mmCIF file of C-alpha atoms and ligand atoms in Angstrom:
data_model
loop_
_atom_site.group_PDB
_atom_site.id
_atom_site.type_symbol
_atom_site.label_atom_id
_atom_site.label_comp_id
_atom_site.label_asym_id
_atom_site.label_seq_id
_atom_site.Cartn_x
_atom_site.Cartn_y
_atom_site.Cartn_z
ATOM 1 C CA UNK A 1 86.473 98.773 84.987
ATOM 2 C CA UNK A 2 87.626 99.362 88.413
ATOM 3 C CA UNK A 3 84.680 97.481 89.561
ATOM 4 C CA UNK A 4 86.228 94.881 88.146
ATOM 5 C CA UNK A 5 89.703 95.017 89.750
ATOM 6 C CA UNK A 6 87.573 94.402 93.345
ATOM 7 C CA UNK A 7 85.597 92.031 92.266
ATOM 8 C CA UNK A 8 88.559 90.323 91.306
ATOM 9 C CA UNK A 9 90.251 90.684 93.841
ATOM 10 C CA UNK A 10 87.517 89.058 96.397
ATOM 11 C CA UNK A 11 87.559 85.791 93.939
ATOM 12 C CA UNK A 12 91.607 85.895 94.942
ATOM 13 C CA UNK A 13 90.557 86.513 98.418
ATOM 14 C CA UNK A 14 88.371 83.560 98.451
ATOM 15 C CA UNK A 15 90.729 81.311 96.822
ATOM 16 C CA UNK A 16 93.535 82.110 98.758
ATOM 17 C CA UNK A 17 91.394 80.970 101.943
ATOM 18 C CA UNK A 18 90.302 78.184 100.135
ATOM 19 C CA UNK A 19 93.735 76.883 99.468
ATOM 20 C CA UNK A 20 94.732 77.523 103.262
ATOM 21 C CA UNK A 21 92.061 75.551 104.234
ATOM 22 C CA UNK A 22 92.276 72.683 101.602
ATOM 23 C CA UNK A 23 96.237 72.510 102.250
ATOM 24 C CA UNK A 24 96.349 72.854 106.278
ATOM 25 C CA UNK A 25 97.553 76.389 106.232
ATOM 26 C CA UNK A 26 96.498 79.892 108.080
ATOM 27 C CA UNK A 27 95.028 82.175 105.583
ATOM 28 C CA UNK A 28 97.463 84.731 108.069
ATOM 29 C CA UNK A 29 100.477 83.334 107.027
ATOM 30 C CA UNK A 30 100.282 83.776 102.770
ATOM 31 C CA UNK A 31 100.133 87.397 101.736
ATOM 32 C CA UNK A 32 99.251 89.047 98.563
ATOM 33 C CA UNK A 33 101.046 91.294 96.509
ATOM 34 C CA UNK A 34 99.754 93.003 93.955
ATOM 35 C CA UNK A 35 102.031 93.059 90.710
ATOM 36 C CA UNK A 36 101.557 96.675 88.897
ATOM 37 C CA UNK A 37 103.363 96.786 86.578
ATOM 38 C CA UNK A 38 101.966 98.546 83.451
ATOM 39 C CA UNK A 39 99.321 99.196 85.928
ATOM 40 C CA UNK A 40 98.316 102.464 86.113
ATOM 41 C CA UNK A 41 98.019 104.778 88.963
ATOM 42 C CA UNK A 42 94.132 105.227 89.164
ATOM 43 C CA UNK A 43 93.833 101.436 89.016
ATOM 44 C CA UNK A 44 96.417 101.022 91.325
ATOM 45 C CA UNK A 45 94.439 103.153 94.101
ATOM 46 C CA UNK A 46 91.820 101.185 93.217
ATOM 47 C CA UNK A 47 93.079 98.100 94.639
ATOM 48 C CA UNK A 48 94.842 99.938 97.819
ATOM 49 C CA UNK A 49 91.594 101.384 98.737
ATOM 50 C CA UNK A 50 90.171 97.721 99.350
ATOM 51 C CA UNK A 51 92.516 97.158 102.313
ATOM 52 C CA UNK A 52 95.767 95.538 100.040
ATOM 53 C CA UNK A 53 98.899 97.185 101.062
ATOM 54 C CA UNK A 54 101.673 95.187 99.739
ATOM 55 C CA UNK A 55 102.664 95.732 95.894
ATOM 56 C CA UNK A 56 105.757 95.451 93.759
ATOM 57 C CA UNK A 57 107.228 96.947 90.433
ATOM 58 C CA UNK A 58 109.688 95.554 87.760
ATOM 59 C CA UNK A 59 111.258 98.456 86.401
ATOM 60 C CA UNK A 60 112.794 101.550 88.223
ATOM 61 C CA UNK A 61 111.283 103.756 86.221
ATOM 62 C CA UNK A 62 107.855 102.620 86.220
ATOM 63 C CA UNK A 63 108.400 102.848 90.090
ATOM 64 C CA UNK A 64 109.862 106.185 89.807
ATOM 65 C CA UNK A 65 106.821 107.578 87.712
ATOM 66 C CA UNK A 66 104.244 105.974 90.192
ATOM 67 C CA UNK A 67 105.621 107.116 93.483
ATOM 68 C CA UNK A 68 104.809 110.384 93.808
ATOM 69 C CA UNK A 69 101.149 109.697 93.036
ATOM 70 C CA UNK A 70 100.851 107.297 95.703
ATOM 71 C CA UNK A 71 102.101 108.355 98.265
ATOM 72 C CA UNK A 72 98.981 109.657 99.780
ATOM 73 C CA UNK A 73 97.911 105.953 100.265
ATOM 74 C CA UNK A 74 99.288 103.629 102.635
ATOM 75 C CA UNK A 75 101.042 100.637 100.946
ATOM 76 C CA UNK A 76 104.192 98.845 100.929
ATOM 77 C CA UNK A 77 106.567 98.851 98.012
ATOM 78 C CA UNK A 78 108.574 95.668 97.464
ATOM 79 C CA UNK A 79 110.987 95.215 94.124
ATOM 80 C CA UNK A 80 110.396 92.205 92.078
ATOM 81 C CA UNK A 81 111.744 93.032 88.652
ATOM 82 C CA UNK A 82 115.552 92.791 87.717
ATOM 83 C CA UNK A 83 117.762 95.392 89.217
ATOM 84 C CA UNK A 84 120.568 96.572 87.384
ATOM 85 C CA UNK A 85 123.275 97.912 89.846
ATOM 86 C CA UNK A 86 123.353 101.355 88.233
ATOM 87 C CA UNK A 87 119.697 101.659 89.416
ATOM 88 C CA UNK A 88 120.037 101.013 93.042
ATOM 89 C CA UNK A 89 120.739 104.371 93.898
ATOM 90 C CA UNK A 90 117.002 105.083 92.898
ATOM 91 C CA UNK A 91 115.510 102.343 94.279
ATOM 92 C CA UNK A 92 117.040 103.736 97.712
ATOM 93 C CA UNK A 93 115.293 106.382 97.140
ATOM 94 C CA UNK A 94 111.871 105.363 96.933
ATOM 95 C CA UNK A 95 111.245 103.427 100.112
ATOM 96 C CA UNK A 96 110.934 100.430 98.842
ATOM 97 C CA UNK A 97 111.305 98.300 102.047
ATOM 98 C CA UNK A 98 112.246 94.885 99.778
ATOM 99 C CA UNK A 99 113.953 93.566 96.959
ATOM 100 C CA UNK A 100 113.345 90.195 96.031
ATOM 101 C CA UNK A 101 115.282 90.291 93.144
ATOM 102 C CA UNK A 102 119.211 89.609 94.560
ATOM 103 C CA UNK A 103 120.759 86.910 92.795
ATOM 104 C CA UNK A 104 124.200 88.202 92.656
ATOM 105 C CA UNK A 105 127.047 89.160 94.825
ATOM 106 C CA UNK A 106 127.855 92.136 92.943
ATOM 107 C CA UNK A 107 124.416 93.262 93.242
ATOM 108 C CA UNK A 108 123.861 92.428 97.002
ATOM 109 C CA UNK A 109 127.521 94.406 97.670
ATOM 110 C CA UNK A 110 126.695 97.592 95.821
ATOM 111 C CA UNK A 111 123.514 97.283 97.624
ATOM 112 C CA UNK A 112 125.313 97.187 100.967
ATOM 113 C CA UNK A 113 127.733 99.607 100.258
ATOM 114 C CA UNK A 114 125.020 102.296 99.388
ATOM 115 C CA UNK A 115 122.899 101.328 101.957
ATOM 116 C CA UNK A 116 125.963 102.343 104.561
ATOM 117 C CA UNK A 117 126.483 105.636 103.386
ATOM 118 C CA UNK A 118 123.133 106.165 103.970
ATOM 119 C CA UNK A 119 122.785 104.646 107.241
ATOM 120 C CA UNK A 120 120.112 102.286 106.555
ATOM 121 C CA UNK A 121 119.307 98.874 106.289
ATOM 122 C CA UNK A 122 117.627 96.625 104.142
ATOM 123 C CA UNK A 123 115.345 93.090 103.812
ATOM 124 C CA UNK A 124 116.213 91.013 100.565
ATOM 125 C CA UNK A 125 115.093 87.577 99.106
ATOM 126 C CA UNK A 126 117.368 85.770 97.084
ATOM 127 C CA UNK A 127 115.748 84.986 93.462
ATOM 128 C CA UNK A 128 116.804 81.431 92.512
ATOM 129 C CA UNK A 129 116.159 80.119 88.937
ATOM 130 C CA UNK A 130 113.716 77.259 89.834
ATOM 131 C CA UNK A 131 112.991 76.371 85.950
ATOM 132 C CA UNK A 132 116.462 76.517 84.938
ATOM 133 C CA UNK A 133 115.282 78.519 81.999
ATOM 134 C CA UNK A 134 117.940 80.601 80.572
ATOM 135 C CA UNK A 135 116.000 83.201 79.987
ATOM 136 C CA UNK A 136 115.165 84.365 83.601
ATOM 137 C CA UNK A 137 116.797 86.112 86.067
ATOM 138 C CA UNK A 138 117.976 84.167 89.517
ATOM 139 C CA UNK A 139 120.557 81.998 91.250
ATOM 140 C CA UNK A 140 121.006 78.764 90.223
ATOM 141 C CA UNK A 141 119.872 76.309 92.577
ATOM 142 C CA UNK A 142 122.632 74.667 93.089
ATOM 143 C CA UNK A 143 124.490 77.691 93.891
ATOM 144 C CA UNK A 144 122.049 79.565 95.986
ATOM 145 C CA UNK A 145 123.874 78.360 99.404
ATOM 146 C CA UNK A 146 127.157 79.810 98.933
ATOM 147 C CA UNK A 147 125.606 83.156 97.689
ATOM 148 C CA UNK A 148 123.685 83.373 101.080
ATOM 149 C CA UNK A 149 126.685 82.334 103.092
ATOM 150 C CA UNK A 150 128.624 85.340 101.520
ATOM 151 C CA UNK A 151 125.824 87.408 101.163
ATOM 152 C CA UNK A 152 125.242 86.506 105.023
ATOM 153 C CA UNK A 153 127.872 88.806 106.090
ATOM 154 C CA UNK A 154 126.725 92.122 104.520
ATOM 155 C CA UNK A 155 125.802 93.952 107.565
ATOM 156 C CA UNK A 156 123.136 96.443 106.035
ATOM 157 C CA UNK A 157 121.403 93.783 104.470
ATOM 158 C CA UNK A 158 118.753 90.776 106.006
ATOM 159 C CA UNK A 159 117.838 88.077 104.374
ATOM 160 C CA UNK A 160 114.277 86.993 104.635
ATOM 161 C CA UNK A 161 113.448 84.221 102.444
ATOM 162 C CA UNK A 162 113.874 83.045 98.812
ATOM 163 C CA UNK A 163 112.015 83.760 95.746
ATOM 164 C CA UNK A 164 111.153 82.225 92.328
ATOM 165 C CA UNK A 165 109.230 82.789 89.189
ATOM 166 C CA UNK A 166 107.902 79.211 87.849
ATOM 167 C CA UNK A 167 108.261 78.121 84.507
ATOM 168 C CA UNK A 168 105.701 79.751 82.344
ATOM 169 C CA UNK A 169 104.164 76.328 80.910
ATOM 170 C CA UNK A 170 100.553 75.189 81.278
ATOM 171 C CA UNK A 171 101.607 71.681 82.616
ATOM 172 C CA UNK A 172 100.834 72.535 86.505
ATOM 173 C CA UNK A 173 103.067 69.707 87.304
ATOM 174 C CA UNK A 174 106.037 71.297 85.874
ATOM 175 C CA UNK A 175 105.173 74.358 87.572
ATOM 176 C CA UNK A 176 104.418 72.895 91.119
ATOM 177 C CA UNK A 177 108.085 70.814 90.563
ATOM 178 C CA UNK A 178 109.432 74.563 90.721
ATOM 179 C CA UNK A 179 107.977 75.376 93.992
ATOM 180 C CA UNK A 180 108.653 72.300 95.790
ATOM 181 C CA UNK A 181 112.589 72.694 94.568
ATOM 182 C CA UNK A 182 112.277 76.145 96.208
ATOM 183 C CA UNK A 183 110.470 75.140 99.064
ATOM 184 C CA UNK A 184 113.457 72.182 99.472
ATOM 185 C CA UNK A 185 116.171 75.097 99.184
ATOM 186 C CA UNK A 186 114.614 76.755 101.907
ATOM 187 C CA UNK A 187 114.738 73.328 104.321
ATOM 188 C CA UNK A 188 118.414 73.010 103.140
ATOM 189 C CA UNK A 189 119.082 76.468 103.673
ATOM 190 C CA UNK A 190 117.378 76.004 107.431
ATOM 191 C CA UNK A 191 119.798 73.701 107.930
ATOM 192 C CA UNK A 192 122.763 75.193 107.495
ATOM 193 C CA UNK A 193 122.304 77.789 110.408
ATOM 194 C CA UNK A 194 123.783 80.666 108.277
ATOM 195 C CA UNK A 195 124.276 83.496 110.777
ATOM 196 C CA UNK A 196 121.802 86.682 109.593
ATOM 197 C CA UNK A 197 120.005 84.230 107.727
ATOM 198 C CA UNK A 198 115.944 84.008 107.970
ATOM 199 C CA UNK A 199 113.974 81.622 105.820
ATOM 200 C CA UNK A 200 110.466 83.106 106.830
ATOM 201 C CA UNK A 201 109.640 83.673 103.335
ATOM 202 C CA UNK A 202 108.565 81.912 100.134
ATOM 203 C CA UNK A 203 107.440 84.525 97.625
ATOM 204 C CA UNK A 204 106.295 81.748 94.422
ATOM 205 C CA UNK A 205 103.003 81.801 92.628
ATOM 206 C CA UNK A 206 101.268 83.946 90.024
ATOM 207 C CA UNK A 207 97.891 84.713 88.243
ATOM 208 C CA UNK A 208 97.989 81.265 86.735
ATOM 209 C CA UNK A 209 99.170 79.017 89.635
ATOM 210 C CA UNK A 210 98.874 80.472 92.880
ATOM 211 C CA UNK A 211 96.984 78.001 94.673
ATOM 212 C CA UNK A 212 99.662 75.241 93.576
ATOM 213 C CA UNK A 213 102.249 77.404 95.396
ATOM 214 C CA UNK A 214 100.178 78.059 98.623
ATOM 215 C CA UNK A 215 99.876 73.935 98.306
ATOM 216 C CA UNK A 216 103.806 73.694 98.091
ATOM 217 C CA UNK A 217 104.250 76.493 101.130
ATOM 218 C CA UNK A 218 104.288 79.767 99.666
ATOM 219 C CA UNK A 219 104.302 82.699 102.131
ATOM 220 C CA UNK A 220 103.885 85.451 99.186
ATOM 221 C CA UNK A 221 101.981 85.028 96.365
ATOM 222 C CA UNK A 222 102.900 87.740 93.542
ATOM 223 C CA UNK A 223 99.588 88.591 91.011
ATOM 224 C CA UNK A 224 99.159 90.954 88.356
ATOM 225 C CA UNK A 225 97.081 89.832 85.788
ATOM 226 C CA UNK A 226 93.951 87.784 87.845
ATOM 227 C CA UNK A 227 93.927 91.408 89.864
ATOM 228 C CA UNK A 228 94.412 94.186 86.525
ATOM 229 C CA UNK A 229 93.441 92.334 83.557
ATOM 230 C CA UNK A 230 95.811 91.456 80.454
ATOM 231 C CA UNK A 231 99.027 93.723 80.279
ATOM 232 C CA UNK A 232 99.886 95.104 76.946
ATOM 233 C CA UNK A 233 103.708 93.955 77.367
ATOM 234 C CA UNK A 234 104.581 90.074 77.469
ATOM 235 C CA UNK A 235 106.587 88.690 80.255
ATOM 236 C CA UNK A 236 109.454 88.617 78.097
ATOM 237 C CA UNK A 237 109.812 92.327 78.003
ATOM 238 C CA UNK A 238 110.145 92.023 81.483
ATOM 239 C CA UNK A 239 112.489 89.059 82.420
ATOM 240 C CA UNK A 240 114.599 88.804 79.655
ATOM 241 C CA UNK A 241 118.214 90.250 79.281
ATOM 242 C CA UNK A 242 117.911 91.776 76.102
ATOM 243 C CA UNK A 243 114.954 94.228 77.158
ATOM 244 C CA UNK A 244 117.542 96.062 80.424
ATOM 245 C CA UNK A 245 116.891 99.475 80.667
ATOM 246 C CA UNK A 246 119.284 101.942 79.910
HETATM 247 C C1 PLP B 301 104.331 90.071 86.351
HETATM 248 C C2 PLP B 301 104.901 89.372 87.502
HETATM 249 C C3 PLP B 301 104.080 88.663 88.387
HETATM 250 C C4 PLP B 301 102.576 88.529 88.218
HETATM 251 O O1 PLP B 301 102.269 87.817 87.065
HETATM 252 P P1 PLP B 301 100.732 87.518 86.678
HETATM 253 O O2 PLP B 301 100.810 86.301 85.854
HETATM 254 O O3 PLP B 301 100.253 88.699 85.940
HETATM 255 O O4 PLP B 301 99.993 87.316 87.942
HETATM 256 C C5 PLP B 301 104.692 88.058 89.466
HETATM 257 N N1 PLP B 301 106.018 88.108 89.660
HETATM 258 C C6 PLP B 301 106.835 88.774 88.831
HETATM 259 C C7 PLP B 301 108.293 88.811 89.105
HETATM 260 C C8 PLP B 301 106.311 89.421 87.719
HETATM 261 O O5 PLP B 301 107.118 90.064 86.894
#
């Protein structure tokens, strides 16, 4: 089985280059995280041990379980699931070094405020809602600009870049209109010069369409499934309101 998850990830590997190289990019520039959630320890090791450092969780306490067990492997902890603000006090906890998940200013000041007491300082993306989809998490796209511009002036948080899930359809030209809307925020955002603003990165793509997003620019590509295998859980359990932890 774990066999598997390294064989699996070399066909990623190669397609990533592949893309690069089909759409004009350097391979350096799009990185891969590895999404884990339901993913279990051993399995995650698995995949660290191959050279992959970057991963990211969707729930606090799925983070908060794995943690300890990994912490004897090098690796890089990003948040990409929804984060409630009565949870941020653990996520501080558990070096995670980004959340790509702000898409509120109640969220992003809680998150600053915490961060001060604590002296520290972190990177976020802002998670815009590319598909429109009520049922996902994210800023609106059309009011993604003034949430940076206030956001901008947090002083314990940095803002690196946006992020997006794309609709979950199998019509790839639906999916790639998602990414080029994002990748068109991120120009418009460029343009505004927003102090404390960086625009470096464009987390888009999944199992299913990753190679569409390196196409439409993306600088992180999030996979869970093409890596692990099926998850037990559909996506809904994870993106939906209804299913918030308590
Ligand atoms: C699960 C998840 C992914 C990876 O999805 P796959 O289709 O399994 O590759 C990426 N981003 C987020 C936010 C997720 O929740």
């Amino acid at each position: 089985m774990s066999d598997t998850i390294v064989k699996n990830l070399q066909f990623i590997e190669n397609k990533i280059k592949n893309s690069c190289l089909q759409y004009h990019r350097d391979p350096c520039d799009v990185k891969l995280l590895l999404a884990t959630k339901t993913v279990s320890v051993e399995r995650i090791k698995k995949a660290l041990q191959t050279g992959h450092t970057l991963i990211g969780e969707n729930k606090v306490q799925e983070l908060r379980e794995k943690h300890g067990a990994l912490q004897d492997i090098p690796h890089i902890n990003h948040f990409i699931g929804h984060l409630q603000s009565n949870k941020i006090k653990h996520v501080l906890q558990l070096d995670v070094s980004c959340i790509q998940s702000v898409d509120r200013l109640e969220l992003a000041e809680k998150l600053n405020q915490k961060l001060g007491q604590k002296n520290k300082k972190m990177d976020i993306f802002i998670q815009v809602n590319t598909s429109l989809e009520p049922s996902k998490f994210g800023i609106s796209p059309a009011e993604t600009i003034k949430l940076i511009q206030q956001i901008a002036t947090l002083e314990n948080l940095h803002i690196k870049g946006l992020m997006t899930i794309g609709l979950f359809s199998s019509d790839r030209g639906k999916v790639r209109k998602c990414y080029q809307l994002l990748k068109q925020l991120q120009q418009d955002i460029i343009k505004e010069q927003i102090p404390n603003v960086n625009m470096d990165e464009l987390s888009m793509g999944m199992s299913a369409d990753y190679d569409i997003a390196i196409e439409e620019g993306a600088t992180i590509v999030r996979i869970g499934t093409a890596v692990f295998g099926e998850r037990i859980y559909p996506d809904s359990y994870y993106w939906n309101e209804q299913n918030e932890e308590k």
